[in-house]
PDB file of C-alpha atoms and ligand atoms in Angstrom:
ATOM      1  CA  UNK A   6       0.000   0.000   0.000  1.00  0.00           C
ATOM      2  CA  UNK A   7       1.579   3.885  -0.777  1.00  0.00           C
ATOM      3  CA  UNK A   8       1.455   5.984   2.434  1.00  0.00           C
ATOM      4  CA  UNK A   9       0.235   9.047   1.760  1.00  0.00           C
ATOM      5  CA  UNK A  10       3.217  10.973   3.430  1.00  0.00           C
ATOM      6  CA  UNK A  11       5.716   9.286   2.140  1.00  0.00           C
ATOM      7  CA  UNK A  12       7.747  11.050  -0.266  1.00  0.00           C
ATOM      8  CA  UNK A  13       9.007   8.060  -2.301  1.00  0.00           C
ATOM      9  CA  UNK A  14       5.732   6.965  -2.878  1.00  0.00           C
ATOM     10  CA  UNK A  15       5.090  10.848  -3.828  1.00  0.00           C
ATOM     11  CA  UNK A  16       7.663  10.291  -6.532  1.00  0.00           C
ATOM     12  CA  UNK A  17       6.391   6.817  -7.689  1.00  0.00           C
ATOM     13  CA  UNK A  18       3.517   8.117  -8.030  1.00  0.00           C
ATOM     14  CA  UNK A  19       4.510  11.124 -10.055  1.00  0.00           C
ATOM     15  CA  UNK A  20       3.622  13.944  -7.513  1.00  0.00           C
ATOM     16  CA  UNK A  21       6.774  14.619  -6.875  1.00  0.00           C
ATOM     17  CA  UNK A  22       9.310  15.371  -9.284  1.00  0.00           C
ATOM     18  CA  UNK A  23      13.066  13.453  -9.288  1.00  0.00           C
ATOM     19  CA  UNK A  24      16.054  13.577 -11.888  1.00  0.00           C
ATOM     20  CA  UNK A  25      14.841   9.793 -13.310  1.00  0.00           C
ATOM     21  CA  UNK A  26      17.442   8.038 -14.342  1.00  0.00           C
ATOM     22  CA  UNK A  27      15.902   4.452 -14.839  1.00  0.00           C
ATOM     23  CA  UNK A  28      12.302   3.025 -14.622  1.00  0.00           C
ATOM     24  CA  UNK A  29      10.422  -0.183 -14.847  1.00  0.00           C
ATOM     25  CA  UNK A  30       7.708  -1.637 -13.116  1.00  0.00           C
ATOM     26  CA  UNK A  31       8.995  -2.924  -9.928  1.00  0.00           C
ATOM     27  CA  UNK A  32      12.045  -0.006  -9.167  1.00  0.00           C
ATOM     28  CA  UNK A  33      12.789   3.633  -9.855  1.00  0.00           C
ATOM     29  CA  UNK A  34      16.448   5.301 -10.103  1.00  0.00           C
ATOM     30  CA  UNK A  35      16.781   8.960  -9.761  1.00  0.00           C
ATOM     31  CA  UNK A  36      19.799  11.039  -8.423  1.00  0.00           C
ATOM     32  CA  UNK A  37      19.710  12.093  -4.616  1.00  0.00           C
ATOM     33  CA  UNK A  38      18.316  15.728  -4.406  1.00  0.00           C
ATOM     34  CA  UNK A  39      21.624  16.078  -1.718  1.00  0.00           C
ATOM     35  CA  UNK A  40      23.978  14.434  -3.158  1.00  0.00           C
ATOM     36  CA  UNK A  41      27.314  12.932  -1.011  1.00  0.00           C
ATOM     37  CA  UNK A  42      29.314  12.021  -3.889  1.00  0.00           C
ATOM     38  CA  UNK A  43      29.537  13.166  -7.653  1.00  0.00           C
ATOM     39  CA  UNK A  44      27.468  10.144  -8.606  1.00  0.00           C
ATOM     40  CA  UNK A  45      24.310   9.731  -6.157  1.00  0.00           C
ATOM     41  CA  UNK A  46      21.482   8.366  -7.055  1.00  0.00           C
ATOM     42  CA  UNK A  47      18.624   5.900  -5.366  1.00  0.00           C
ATOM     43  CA  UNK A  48      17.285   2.633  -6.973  1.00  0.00           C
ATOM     44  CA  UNK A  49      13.918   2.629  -5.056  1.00  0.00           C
ATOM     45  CA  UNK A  50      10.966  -0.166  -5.276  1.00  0.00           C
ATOM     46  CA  UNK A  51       7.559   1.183  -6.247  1.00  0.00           C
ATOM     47  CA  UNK A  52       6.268  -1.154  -3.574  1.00  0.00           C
ATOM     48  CA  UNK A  53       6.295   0.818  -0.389  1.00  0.00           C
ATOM     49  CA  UNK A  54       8.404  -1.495   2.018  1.00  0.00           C
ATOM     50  CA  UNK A  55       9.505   0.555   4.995  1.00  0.00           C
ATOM     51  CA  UNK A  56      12.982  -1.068   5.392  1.00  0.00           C
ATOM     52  CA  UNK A  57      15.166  -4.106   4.549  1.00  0.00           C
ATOM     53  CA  UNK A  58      13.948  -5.162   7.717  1.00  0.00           C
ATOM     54  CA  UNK A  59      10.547  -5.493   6.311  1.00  0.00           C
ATOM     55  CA  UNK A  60      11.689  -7.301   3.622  1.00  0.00           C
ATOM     56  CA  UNK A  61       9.691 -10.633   3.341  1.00  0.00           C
ATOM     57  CA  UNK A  62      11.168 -13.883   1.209  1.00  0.00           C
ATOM     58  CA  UNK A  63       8.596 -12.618  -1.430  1.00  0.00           C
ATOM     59  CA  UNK A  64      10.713  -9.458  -2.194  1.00  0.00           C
ATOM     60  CA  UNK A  65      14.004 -11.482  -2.593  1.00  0.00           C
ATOM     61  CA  UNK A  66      13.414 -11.473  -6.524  1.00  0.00           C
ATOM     62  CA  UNK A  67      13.033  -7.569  -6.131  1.00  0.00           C
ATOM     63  CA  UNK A  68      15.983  -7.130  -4.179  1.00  0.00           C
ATOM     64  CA  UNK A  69      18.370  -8.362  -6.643  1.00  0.00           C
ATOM     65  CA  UNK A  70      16.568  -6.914  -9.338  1.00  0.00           C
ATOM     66  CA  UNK A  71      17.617  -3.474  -7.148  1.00  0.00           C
ATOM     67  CA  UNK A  72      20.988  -4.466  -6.772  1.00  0.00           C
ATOM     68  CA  UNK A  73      21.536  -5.573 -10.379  1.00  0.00           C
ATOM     69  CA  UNK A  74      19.702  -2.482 -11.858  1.00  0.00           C
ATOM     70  CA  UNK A  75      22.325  -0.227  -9.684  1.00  0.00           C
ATOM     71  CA  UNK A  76      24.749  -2.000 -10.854  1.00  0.00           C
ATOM     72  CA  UNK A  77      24.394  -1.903 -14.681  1.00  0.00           C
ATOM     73  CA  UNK A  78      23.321   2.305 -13.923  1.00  0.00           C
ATOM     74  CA  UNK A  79      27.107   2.549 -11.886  1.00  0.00           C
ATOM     75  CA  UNK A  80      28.210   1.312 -15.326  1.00  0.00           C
ATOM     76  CA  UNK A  81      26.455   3.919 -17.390  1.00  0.00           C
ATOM     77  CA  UNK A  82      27.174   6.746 -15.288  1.00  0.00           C
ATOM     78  CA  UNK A  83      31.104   5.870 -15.466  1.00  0.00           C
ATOM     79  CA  UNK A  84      31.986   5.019 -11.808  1.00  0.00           C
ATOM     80  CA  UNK A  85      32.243   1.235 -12.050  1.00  0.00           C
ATOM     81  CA  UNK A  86      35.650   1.127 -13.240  1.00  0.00           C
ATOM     82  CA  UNK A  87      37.326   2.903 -10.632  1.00  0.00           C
ATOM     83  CA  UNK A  88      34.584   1.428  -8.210  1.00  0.00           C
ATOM     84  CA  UNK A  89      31.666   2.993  -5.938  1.00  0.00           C
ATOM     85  CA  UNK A  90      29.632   1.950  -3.256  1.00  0.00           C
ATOM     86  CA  UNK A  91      26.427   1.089  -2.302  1.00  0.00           C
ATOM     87  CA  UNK A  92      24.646   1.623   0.855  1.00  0.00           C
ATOM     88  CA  UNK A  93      21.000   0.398   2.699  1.00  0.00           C
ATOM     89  CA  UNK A  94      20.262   2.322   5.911  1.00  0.00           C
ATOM     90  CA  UNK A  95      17.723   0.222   7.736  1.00  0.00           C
ATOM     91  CA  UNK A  96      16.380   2.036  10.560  1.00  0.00           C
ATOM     92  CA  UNK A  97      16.989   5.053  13.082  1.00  0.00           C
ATOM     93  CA  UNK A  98      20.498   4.110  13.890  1.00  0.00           C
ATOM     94  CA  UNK A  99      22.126   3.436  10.771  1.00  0.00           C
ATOM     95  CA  UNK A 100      20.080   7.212   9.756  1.00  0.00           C
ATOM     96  CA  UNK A 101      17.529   5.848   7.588  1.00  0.00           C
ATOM     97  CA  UNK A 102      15.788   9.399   7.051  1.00  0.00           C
ATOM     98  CA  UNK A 103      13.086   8.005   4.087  1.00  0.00           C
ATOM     99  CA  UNK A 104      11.206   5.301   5.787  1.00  0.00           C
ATOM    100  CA  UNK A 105      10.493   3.346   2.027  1.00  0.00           C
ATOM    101  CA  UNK A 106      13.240   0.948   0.945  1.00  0.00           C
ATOM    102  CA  UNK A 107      15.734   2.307  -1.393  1.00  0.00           C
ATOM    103  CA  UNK A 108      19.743   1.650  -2.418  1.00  0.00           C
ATOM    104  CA  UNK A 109      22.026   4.396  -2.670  1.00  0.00           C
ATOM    105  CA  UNK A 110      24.957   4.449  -5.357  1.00  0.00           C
ATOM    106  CA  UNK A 111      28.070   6.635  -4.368  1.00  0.00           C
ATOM    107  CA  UNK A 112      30.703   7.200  -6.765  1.00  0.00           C
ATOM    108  CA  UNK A 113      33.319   9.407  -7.841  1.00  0.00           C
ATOM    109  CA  UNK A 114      35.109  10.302  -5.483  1.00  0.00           C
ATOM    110  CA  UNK A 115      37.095   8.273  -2.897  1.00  0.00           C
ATOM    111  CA  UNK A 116      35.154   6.721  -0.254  1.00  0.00           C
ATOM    112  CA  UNK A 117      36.494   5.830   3.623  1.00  0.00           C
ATOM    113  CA  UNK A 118      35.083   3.165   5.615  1.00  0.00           C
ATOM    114  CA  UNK A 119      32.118   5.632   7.212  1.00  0.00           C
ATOM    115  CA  UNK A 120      32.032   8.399   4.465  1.00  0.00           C
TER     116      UNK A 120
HETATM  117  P1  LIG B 633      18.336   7.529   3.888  1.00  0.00           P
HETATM  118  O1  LIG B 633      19.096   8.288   4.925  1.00  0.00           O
HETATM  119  O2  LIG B 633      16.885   7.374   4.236  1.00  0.00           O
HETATM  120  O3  LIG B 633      18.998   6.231   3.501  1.00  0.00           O
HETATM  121  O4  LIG B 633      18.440   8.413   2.576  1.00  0.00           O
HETATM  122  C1  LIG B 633      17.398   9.135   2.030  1.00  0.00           C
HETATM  123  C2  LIG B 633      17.963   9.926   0.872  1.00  0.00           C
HETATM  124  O5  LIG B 633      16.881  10.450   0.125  1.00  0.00           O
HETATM  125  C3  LIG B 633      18.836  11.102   1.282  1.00  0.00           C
HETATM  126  O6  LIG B 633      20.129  10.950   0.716  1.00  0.00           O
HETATM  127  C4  LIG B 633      18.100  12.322   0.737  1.00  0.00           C
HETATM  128  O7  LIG B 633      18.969  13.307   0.223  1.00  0.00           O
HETATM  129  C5  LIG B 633      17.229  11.719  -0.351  1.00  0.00           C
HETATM  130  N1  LIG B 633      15.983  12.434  -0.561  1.00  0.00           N
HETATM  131  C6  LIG B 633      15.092  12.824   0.393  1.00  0.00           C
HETATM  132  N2  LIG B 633      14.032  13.450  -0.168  1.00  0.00           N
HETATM  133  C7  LIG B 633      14.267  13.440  -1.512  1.00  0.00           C
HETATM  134  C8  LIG B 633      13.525  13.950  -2.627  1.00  0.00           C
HETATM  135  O8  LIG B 633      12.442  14.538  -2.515  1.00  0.00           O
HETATM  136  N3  LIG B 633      14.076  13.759  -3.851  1.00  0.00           N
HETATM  137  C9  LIG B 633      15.275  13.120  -4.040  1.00  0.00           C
HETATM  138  N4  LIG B 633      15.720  12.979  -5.291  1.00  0.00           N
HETATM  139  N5  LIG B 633      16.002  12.622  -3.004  1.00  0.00           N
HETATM  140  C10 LIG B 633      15.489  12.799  -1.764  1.00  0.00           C
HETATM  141 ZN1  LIG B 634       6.653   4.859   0.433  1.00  0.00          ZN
END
């Protein structure tokens, strides 16, 4: 089900606008409105899912699809070579700010173990 405040599901949904980079009909890619890195951008599931935690065995075709889809877009934006990273907050502590599952891609620039 879309929650109504959620602002994912605002740009799934269209109501919202994003730089798209990718779209089918399980996932969205756009680029990070703040980005951390050169390359930034969120592979997101259309399904709202609140956090990997949530996950159930019935979203472990989706996941990959996620992953994979990040991966061939690191390759099109240029960052794969010289590598990037990818991150899932799940929850309060790791600073999960957008309760609605989503990957981030971070890339071009060097990357430390926390940032
Ligand atoms: P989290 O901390 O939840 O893993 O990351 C959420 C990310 O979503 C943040 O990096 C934040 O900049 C990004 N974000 C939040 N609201 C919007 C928005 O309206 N549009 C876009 N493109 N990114 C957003
Ligand atoms: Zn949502």
């Amino acid at each position: 089900m879309p929650s109504s405040d959620c602002v994912f599901c605002k740009i799934v949904a269209g109501e919202i606008p994003c730089r798209k980079i990718f779209e089918n009909e399980s996932l969205i890619a756009f680029d990070d409105i703040t980005p951390m890195a050169p390359v930034h951008f969120l592979v997101v599931s259309k399904e709202h899912i609140a956090t990997l935690d949530d996950a159930e065995p019935r979203h472990t075709e989706l996941l990959g699809r996620m992953l994979a889809t990040l991966a061939r877009l690191a390759r099109e934006k240029g960052v794969a070579t010289e590598g990037y990273r990818q991150v899932i907050n799940c929850g309060k502590a790791a600073g999960q700010v957008v309760p609605h599952l989503h990957m981030h891609a971070l890339g071009g620039r060097p990357m430390r173990l926390m940032g």
